[in-house]
Amino acid sequence: MSKYNETLNKYLAGFIDADGTLAFHFNKTVDGYFRIGLQFGITQIDNRGRGFKLLEFLKESYCVGSLSDVPSKKQKYWKVANKDELEKFLPHVIKHMVIKGKHFQRMLEKRRELAGVNLTQEQVDALRQFAKESRKDTGAIRYKKNASPAWLAGYIDGDGYLRHSDKEHWLKIHVQTSDVVAVELIQNTYGGKIYPTTKENIKEFRLNFGASFYGTANKVLKAIIPHLRIKRHDAEMILHWHKQRLSEKNSTE
């Protein structure tokens, strides 16, 4: 029995916008033609020895797909390829996606259109090109004015960097230039700055949590902490540091 709700749908939309993929696959028939299929996948990396509870939780919540290990890379992969299972959960998530919403919707509609059709090699090649071009056209299927806290938490769990040390306290997100729609939405909602990087195809969103940014930092962290599943401890440590620093400042004044 599925256990998801709209808040979890938004979180997963953010996580997929960061790390998820949707790709065509083709099975060859006995008479030499091909039949189209669709496969969703997302990987979780265990770079801190915390295991893969997130993907296990998501699979259990949506009751679709299968998990497999990638031992050499300390990764776990969640795959959904069954067409009924894809139809069961993807539409609920696509409507909340910011980067890959239009792409996922086009891919799903194309699979529906060509289900059961015999395809030639030329048609297969054209569909592969269609998928590449589709991914370049980023954006949500519906206009979004603000980045919801649950979506942002999922996106940060995937592509965000929360750093806490004696000298550094910041949130940083790297995105492909074509996906800058995501960081622009975050900036419009919460503030912060977008910087160019040394890589021409990458832009960086960085929100420095220094003393002068306390109001913004407090707003962002309090919004996302209830929804974070991988980087919650990092966010809590930064928020704790800010509270302590503000307390010390007030006491000296």
PDB file of C-alpha atoms in Angstrom, residues 14-219:
ATOM      1  CA  GLY A  14      13.285  18.186  -5.899  1.00  0.00           C
ATOM      2  CA  PHE A  15      15.430  15.094  -5.461  1.00  0.00           C
ATOM      3  CA  ILE A  16      14.661  13.982  -9.037  1.00  0.00           C
ATOM      4  CA  ASP A  17      15.335  17.485 -10.382  1.00  0.00           C
ATOM      5  CA  ALA A  18      18.789  17.094  -8.857  1.00  0.00           C
ATOM      6  CA  ASP A  19      19.655  13.470  -9.589  1.00  0.00           C
ATOM      7  CA  GLY A  20      16.838  11.618 -11.377  1.00  0.00           C
ATOM      8  CA  THR A  21      16.730  10.379 -14.971  1.00  0.00           C
ATOM      9  CA  LEU A  22      14.036   9.165 -17.347  1.00  0.00           C
ATOM     10  CA  ALA A  23      15.181   7.336 -20.486  1.00  0.00           C
ATOM     11  CA  PHE A  24      13.734   5.328 -23.346  1.00  0.00           C
ATOM     12  CA  HIS A  25      14.747   1.706 -23.728  1.00  0.00           C
ATOM     13  CA  PHE A  26      13.944  -0.502 -26.702  1.00  0.00           C
ATOM     14  CA  ASN A  27      13.261  -4.234 -26.884  1.00  0.00           C
ATOM     15  CA  LYS A  28      13.832  -6.002 -30.194  1.00  0.00           C
ATOM     16  CA  THR A  29      10.996  -8.172 -31.517  1.00  0.00           C
ATOM     17  CA  VAL A  30      11.438 -11.536 -33.284  1.00  0.00           C
ATOM     18  CA  ASP A  31      10.703  -9.900 -36.641  1.00  0.00           C
ATOM     19  CA  GLY A  32      13.445  -7.295 -36.242  1.00  0.00           C
ATOM     20  CA  TYR A  33      11.425  -4.306 -35.043  1.00  0.00           C
ATOM     21  CA  PHE A  34      11.630  -2.510 -31.710  1.00  0.00           C
ATOM     22  CA  ARG A  35       9.111  -1.752 -28.956  1.00  0.00           C
ATOM     23  CA  ILE A  36       9.498   1.336 -26.801  1.00  0.00           C
ATOM     24  CA  GLY A  37       9.803   1.317 -23.033  1.00  0.00           C
ATOM     25  CA  LEU A  38      10.588   3.912 -20.392  1.00  0.00           C
ATOM     26  CA  GLN A  39      12.846   3.647 -17.345  1.00  0.00           C
ATOM     27  CA  PHE A  40      13.098   5.972 -14.372  1.00  0.00           C
ATOM     28  CA  GLY A  41      16.195   5.849 -12.201  1.00  0.00           C
ATOM     29  CA  ILE A  42      17.824   7.661  -9.318  1.00  0.00           C
ATOM     30  CA  THR A  43      21.018   6.959  -7.401  1.00  0.00           C
ATOM     31  CA  GLN A  44      21.930   7.614  -3.788  1.00  0.00           C
ATOM     32  CA  ILE A  45      25.602   7.785  -2.843  1.00  0.00           C
ATOM     33  CA  ASP A  46      26.711   6.638   0.600  1.00  0.00           C
ATOM     34  CA  ASN A  47      29.647   8.992   1.036  1.00  0.00           C
ATOM     35  CA  ARG A  48      29.336   9.283   4.810  1.00  0.00           C
ATOM     36  CA  GLY A  49      28.616   5.708   5.811  1.00  0.00           C
ATOM     37  CA  ARG A  50      24.982   6.441   6.616  1.00  0.00           C
ATOM     38  CA  GLY A  51      23.513   3.780   4.351  1.00  0.00           C
ATOM     39  CA  PHE A  52      20.673   4.102   1.877  1.00  0.00           C
ATOM     40  CA  LYS A  53      17.642   4.715   4.060  1.00  0.00           C
ATOM     41  CA  LEU A  54      16.303   7.422   1.750  1.00  0.00           C
ATOM     42  CA  LEU A  55      15.916   5.219  -1.335  1.00  0.00           C
ATOM     43  CA  GLU A  56      14.580   2.381   0.791  1.00  0.00           C
ATOM     44  CA  PHE A  57      12.021   4.768   2.272  1.00  0.00           C
ATOM     45  CA  LEU A  58      10.995   6.129  -1.152  1.00  0.00           C
ATOM     46  CA  LYS A  59      10.562   2.683  -2.669  1.00  0.00           C
ATOM     47  CA  GLU A  60       8.481   1.574   0.312  1.00  0.00           C
ATOM     48  CA  SER A  61       6.388   4.759   0.212  1.00  0.00           C
ATOM     49  CA  TYR A  62       5.544   4.548  -3.502  1.00  0.00           C
ATOM     50  CA  CYS A  63       5.544   0.733  -3.749  1.00  0.00           C
ATOM     51  CA  VAL A  64       7.139   0.745  -7.201  1.00  0.00           C
ATOM     52  CA  GLY A  65      10.388  -0.407  -8.784  1.00  0.00           C
ATOM     53  CA  SER A  66      13.381  -2.203  -7.377  1.00  0.00           C
ATOM     54  CA  LEU A  67      16.627  -1.350  -5.606  1.00  0.00           C
ATOM     55  CA  SER A  68      20.026  -2.615  -6.660  1.00  0.00           C
ATOM     56  CA  ASP A  69      23.508  -2.138  -5.243  1.00  0.00           C
ATOM     57  CA  VAL A  70      26.487  -0.647  -7.029  1.00  0.00           C
ATOM     58  CA  PRO A  71      29.149  -1.964  -4.601  1.00  0.00           C
ATOM     59  CA  SER A  72      32.239  -0.560  -6.300  1.00  0.00           C
ATOM     60  CA  LYS A  73      30.846   2.982  -6.048  1.00  0.00           C
ATOM     61  CA  LYS A  74      29.025   2.690  -2.696  1.00  0.00           C
ATOM     62  CA  GLN A  75      25.744   3.505  -4.402  1.00  0.00           C
ATOM     63  CA  LYS A  76      22.210   2.194  -4.505  1.00  0.00           C
ATOM     64  CA  TYR A  77      19.997   2.569  -7.555  1.00  0.00           C
ATOM     65  CA  TRP A  78      16.190   2.814  -7.579  1.00  0.00           C
ATOM     66  CA  LYS A  79      14.759   1.741 -10.934  1.00  0.00           C
ATOM     67  CA  VAL A  80      11.167   1.813 -12.181  1.00  0.00           C
ATOM     68  CA  ALA A  81      10.510   0.431 -15.674  1.00  0.00           C
ATOM     69  CA  ASN A  82       7.046  -1.157 -15.475  1.00  0.00           C
ATOM     70  CA  LYS A  83       4.626   1.072 -17.408  1.00  0.00           C
ATOM     71  CA  ASP A  84       1.801   0.675 -14.882  1.00  0.00           C
ATOM     72  CA  GLU A  85       4.120   1.573 -12.006  1.00  0.00           C
ATOM     73  CA  LEU A  86       5.437   4.600 -13.895  1.00  0.00           C
ATOM     74  CA  GLU A  87       1.873   5.800 -14.464  1.00  0.00           C
ATOM     75  CA  LYS A  88       1.134   5.156 -10.801  1.00  0.00           C
ATOM     76  CA  PHE A  89       3.627   7.609  -9.356  1.00  0.00           C
ATOM     77  CA  LEU A  90       5.276   9.831 -12.007  1.00  0.00           C
ATOM     78  CA  PRO A  91       2.293  12.168 -12.704  1.00  0.00           C
ATOM     79  CA  HIS A  92       2.042  12.974  -8.981  1.00  0.00           C
ATOM     80  CA  VAL A  93       5.700  14.051  -8.943  1.00  0.00           C
ATOM     81  CA  ILE A  94       6.081  15.681 -12.375  1.00  0.00           C
ATOM     82  CA  LYS A  95       3.633  18.473 -11.516  1.00  0.00           C
ATOM     83  CA  HIS A  96       5.985  19.652  -8.740  1.00  0.00           C
ATOM     84  CA  MET A  97       9.263  19.436 -10.685  1.00  0.00           C
ATOM     85  CA  VAL A  98      11.048  22.685 -11.521  1.00  0.00           C
ATOM     86  CA  ILE A  99      13.852  21.604 -13.885  1.00  0.00           C
ATOM     87  CA  LYS A 100      12.839  18.361 -15.551  1.00  0.00           C
ATOM     88  CA  GLY A 101       9.044  18.643 -15.407  1.00  0.00           C
ATOM     89  CA  LYS A 102       8.475  19.405 -19.098  1.00  0.00           C
ATOM     90  CA  HIS A 103      11.075  16.814 -20.119  1.00  0.00           C
ATOM     91  CA  PHE A 104       9.565  14.020 -18.000  1.00  0.00           C
ATOM     92  CA  GLN A 105       6.057  14.889 -19.219  1.00  0.00           C
ATOM     93  CA  ARG A 106       7.130  14.764 -22.894  1.00  0.00           C
ATOM     94  CA  MET A 107       8.894  11.432 -22.384  1.00  0.00           C
ATOM     95  CA  LEU A 108       5.872   9.934 -20.646  1.00  0.00           C
ATOM     96  CA  GLU A 109       3.505  11.149 -23.364  1.00  0.00           C
ATOM     97  CA  LYS A 110       5.760   9.815 -26.133  1.00  0.00           C
ATOM     98  CA  ARG A 111       5.846   6.388 -24.497  1.00  0.00           C
ATOM     99  CA  ARG A 112       2.030   6.432 -24.247  1.00  0.00           C
ATOM    100  CA  GLU A 113       1.746   7.426 -27.916  1.00  0.00           C
ATOM    101  CA  LEU A 114       4.033   4.652 -29.170  1.00  0.00           C
ATOM    102  CA  ALA A 115       3.154   1.835 -26.746  1.00  0.00           C
ATOM    103  CA  GLY A 116       2.838  -1.439 -28.684  1.00  0.00           C
ATOM    104  CA  VAL A 117       3.994   0.101 -31.995  1.00  0.00           C
ATOM    105  CA  ASN A 118       6.647  -1.670 -34.071  1.00  0.00           C
ATOM    106  CA  LEU A 119       9.536   0.743 -34.608  1.00  0.00           C
ATOM    107  CA  THR A 120      12.358   0.721 -37.138  1.00  0.00           C
ATOM    108  CA  GLN A 121      16.003   1.422 -36.315  1.00  0.00           C
ATOM    109  CA  GLU A 122      15.628   4.860 -37.891  1.00  0.00           C
ATOM    110  CA  GLN A 123      12.679   5.632 -35.624  1.00  0.00           C
ATOM    111  CA  VAL A 124      14.644   4.444 -32.596  1.00  0.00           C
ATOM    112  CA  ASP A 125      17.529   6.742 -33.521  1.00  0.00           C
ATOM    113  CA  ALA A 126      15.107   9.648 -33.929  1.00  0.00           C
ATOM    114  CA  LEU A 127      13.568   8.949 -30.517  1.00  0.00           C
ATOM    115  CA  ARG A 128      16.983   8.927 -28.872  1.00  0.00           C
ATOM    116  CA  GLN A 129      17.666  12.322 -30.414  1.00  0.00           C
ATOM    117  CA  PHE A 130      14.224  13.478 -29.285  1.00  0.00           C
ATOM    118  CA  ALA A 131      15.147  12.554 -25.696  1.00  0.00           C
ATOM    119  CA  LYS A 132      18.431  14.504 -25.861  1.00  0.00           C
ATOM    120  CA  GLU A 133      16.730  17.630 -27.196  1.00  0.00           C
ATOM    121  CA  SER A 134      13.881  17.305 -24.711  1.00  0.00           C
ATOM    122  CA  ARG A 135      16.280  17.340 -21.754  1.00  0.00           C
ATOM    123  CA  LYS A 136      17.731  20.668 -22.939  1.00  0.00           C
ATOM    124  CA  ASP A 137      14.327  22.360 -22.726  1.00  0.00           C
ATOM    125  CA  THR A 138      14.048  22.747 -18.967  1.00  0.00           C
ATOM    126  CA  GLY A 139      11.241  24.038 -16.818  1.00  0.00           C
ATOM    127  CA  ALA A 140       8.084  23.186 -14.932  1.00  0.00           C
ATOM    128  CA  ILE A 141       4.873  22.112 -16.648  1.00  0.00           C
ATOM    129  CA  ARG A 142       3.095  24.875 -14.708  1.00  0.00           C
ATOM    130  CA  TYR A 143       4.406  28.300 -13.699  1.00  0.00           C
ATOM    131  CA  LYS A 144       5.908  28.355 -10.203  1.00  0.00           C
ATOM    132  CA  LYS A 145       6.268  31.605  -8.297  1.00  0.00           C
ATOM    133  CA  ASN A 146       8.125  30.195  -5.290  1.00  0.00           C
ATOM    134  CA  ALA A 147      10.290  27.220  -4.366  1.00  0.00           C
ATOM    135  CA  SER A 148       8.386  25.135  -1.830  1.00  0.00           C
ATOM    136  CA  PRO A 149      10.370  24.090   1.286  1.00  0.00           C
ATOM    137  CA  ALA A 150       9.805  20.385   0.574  1.00  0.00           C
ATOM    138  CA  TRP A 151      10.988  20.693  -3.041  1.00  0.00           C
ATOM    139  CA  LEU A 152      14.015  22.726  -1.962  1.00  0.00           C
ATOM    140  CA  ALA A 153      14.915  20.145   0.687  1.00  0.00           C
ATOM    141  CA  GLY A 154      14.834  17.371  -1.917  1.00  0.00           C
ATOM    142  CA  TYR A 155      16.927  19.434  -4.314  1.00  0.00           C
ATOM    143  CA  ILE A 156      19.512  20.236  -1.634  1.00  0.00           C
ATOM    144  CA  ASP A 157      19.658  16.592  -0.517  1.00  0.00           C
ATOM    145  CA  GLY A 158      20.564  15.824  -4.119  1.00  0.00           C
ATOM    146  CA  ASP A 159      22.717  18.705  -5.376  1.00  0.00           C
ATOM    147  CA  GLY A 160      23.240  21.008  -2.410  1.00  0.00           C
ATOM    148  CA  TYR A 161      26.285  21.529  -0.221  1.00  0.00           C
ATOM    149  CA  LEU A 162      25.770  22.573   3.379  1.00  0.00           C
ATOM    150  CA  ARG A 163      29.092  23.358   4.997  1.00  0.00           C
ATOM    151  CA  HIS A 164      29.682  23.911   8.691  1.00  0.00           C
ATOM    152  CA  SER A 165      33.109  24.457  10.203  1.00  0.00           C
ATOM    153  CA  ASP A 166      34.837  26.985  12.430  1.00  0.00           C
ATOM    154  CA  LYS A 167      35.512  29.207   9.424  1.00  0.00           C
ATOM    155  CA  GLU A 168      32.794  28.398   6.885  1.00  0.00           C
ATOM    156  CA  HIS A 169      29.023  28.314   7.081  1.00  0.00           C
ATOM    157  CA  TRP A 170      27.215  28.277   3.782  1.00  0.00           C
ATOM    158  CA  LEU A 171      24.735  26.644   1.454  1.00  0.00           C
ATOM    159  CA  LYS A 172      25.955  26.127  -2.110  1.00  0.00           C
ATOM    160  CA  ILE A 173      24.319  24.546  -5.152  1.00  0.00           C
ATOM    161  CA  HIS A 174      25.980  23.807  -8.492  1.00  0.00           C
ATOM    162  CA  VAL A 175      23.774  23.475 -11.568  1.00  0.00           C
ATOM    163  CA  GLN A 176      24.202  23.176 -15.295  1.00  0.00           C
ATOM    164  CA  THR A 177      23.673  26.551 -16.960  1.00  0.00           C
ATOM    165  CA  SER A 178      20.636  25.161 -18.767  1.00  0.00           C
ATOM    166  CA  ASP A 179      19.109  24.304 -15.367  1.00  0.00           C
ATOM    167  CA  VAL A 180      19.604  27.751 -13.850  1.00  0.00           C
ATOM    168  CA  VAL A 181      15.805  28.053 -13.631  1.00  0.00           C
ATOM    169  CA  ALA A 182      16.082  26.177 -10.329  1.00  0.00           C
ATOM    170  CA  VAL A 183      18.540  28.482  -8.604  1.00  0.00           C
ATOM    171  CA  GLU A 184      16.749  31.547  -9.945  1.00  0.00           C
ATOM    172  CA  LEU A 185      13.547  30.276  -8.327  1.00  0.00           C
ATOM    173  CA  ILE A 186      15.408  29.683  -5.045  1.00  0.00           C
ATOM    174  CA  GLN A 187      16.912  33.162  -5.224  1.00  0.00           C
ATOM    175  CA  ASN A 188      13.524  34.761  -5.930  1.00  0.00           C
ATOM    176  CA  THR A 189      12.006  32.944  -2.944  1.00  0.00           C
ATOM    177  CA  TYR A 190      14.729  33.174  -0.308  1.00  0.00           C
ATOM    178  CA  GLY A 191      17.414  35.594  -1.508  1.00  0.00           C
ATOM    179  CA  GLY A 192      21.099  34.721  -1.932  1.00  0.00           C
ATOM    180  CA  LYS A 193      23.382  35.185  -4.925  1.00  0.00           C
ATOM    181  CA  ILE A 194      24.197  33.329  -8.137  1.00  0.00           C
ATOM    182  CA  TYR A 195      27.845  33.298  -9.192  1.00  0.00           C
ATOM    183  CA  PRO A 196      29.636  32.154 -12.365  1.00  0.00           C
ATOM    184  CA  THR A 197      32.221  29.404 -11.912  1.00  0.00           C
ATOM    185  CA  THR A 198      35.409  28.438 -13.704  1.00  0.00           C
ATOM    186  CA  LYS A 199      33.426  25.885 -15.717  1.00  0.00           C
ATOM    187  CA  GLU A 200      31.589  27.611 -18.534  1.00  0.00           C
ATOM    188  CA  ASN A 201      28.559  25.315 -18.422  1.00  0.00           C
ATOM    189  CA  ILE A 202      28.090  25.587 -14.639  1.00  0.00           C
ATOM    190  CA  LYS A 203      26.517  28.281 -12.510  1.00  0.00           C
ATOM    191  CA  GLU A 204      26.687  28.346  -8.751  1.00  0.00           C
ATOM    192  CA  PHE A 205      24.079  29.454  -6.263  1.00  0.00           C
ATOM    193  CA  ARG A 206      25.664  30.341  -2.959  1.00  0.00           C
ATOM    194  CA  LEU A 207      24.067  31.646   0.188  1.00  0.00           C
ATOM    195  CA  ASN A 208      26.712  32.628   2.712  1.00  0.00           C
ATOM    196  CA  PHE A 209      25.498  32.333   6.287  1.00  0.00           C
ATOM    197  CA  GLY A 210      27.619  35.068   7.862  1.00  0.00           C
ATOM    198  CA  ALA A 211      26.369  37.362  10.630  1.00  0.00           C
ATOM    199  CA  SER A 212      24.900  39.851   8.162  1.00  0.00           C
ATOM    200  CA  PHE A 213      22.924  37.048   6.486  1.00  0.00           C
ATOM    201  CA  TYR A 214      21.355  35.786   9.709  1.00  0.00           C
ATOM    202  CA  GLY A 215      17.792  36.669   8.712  1.00  0.00           C
ATOM    203  CA  THR A 216      18.046  34.894   5.353  1.00  0.00           C
ATOM    204  CA  ALA A 217      19.885  31.913   6.789  1.00  0.00           C
ATOM    205  CA  ASN A 218      17.332  31.537   9.545  1.00  0.00           C
ATOM    206  CA  LYS A 219      14.493  31.670   7.008  1.00  0.00           C
TER     207      LYS A 219
END
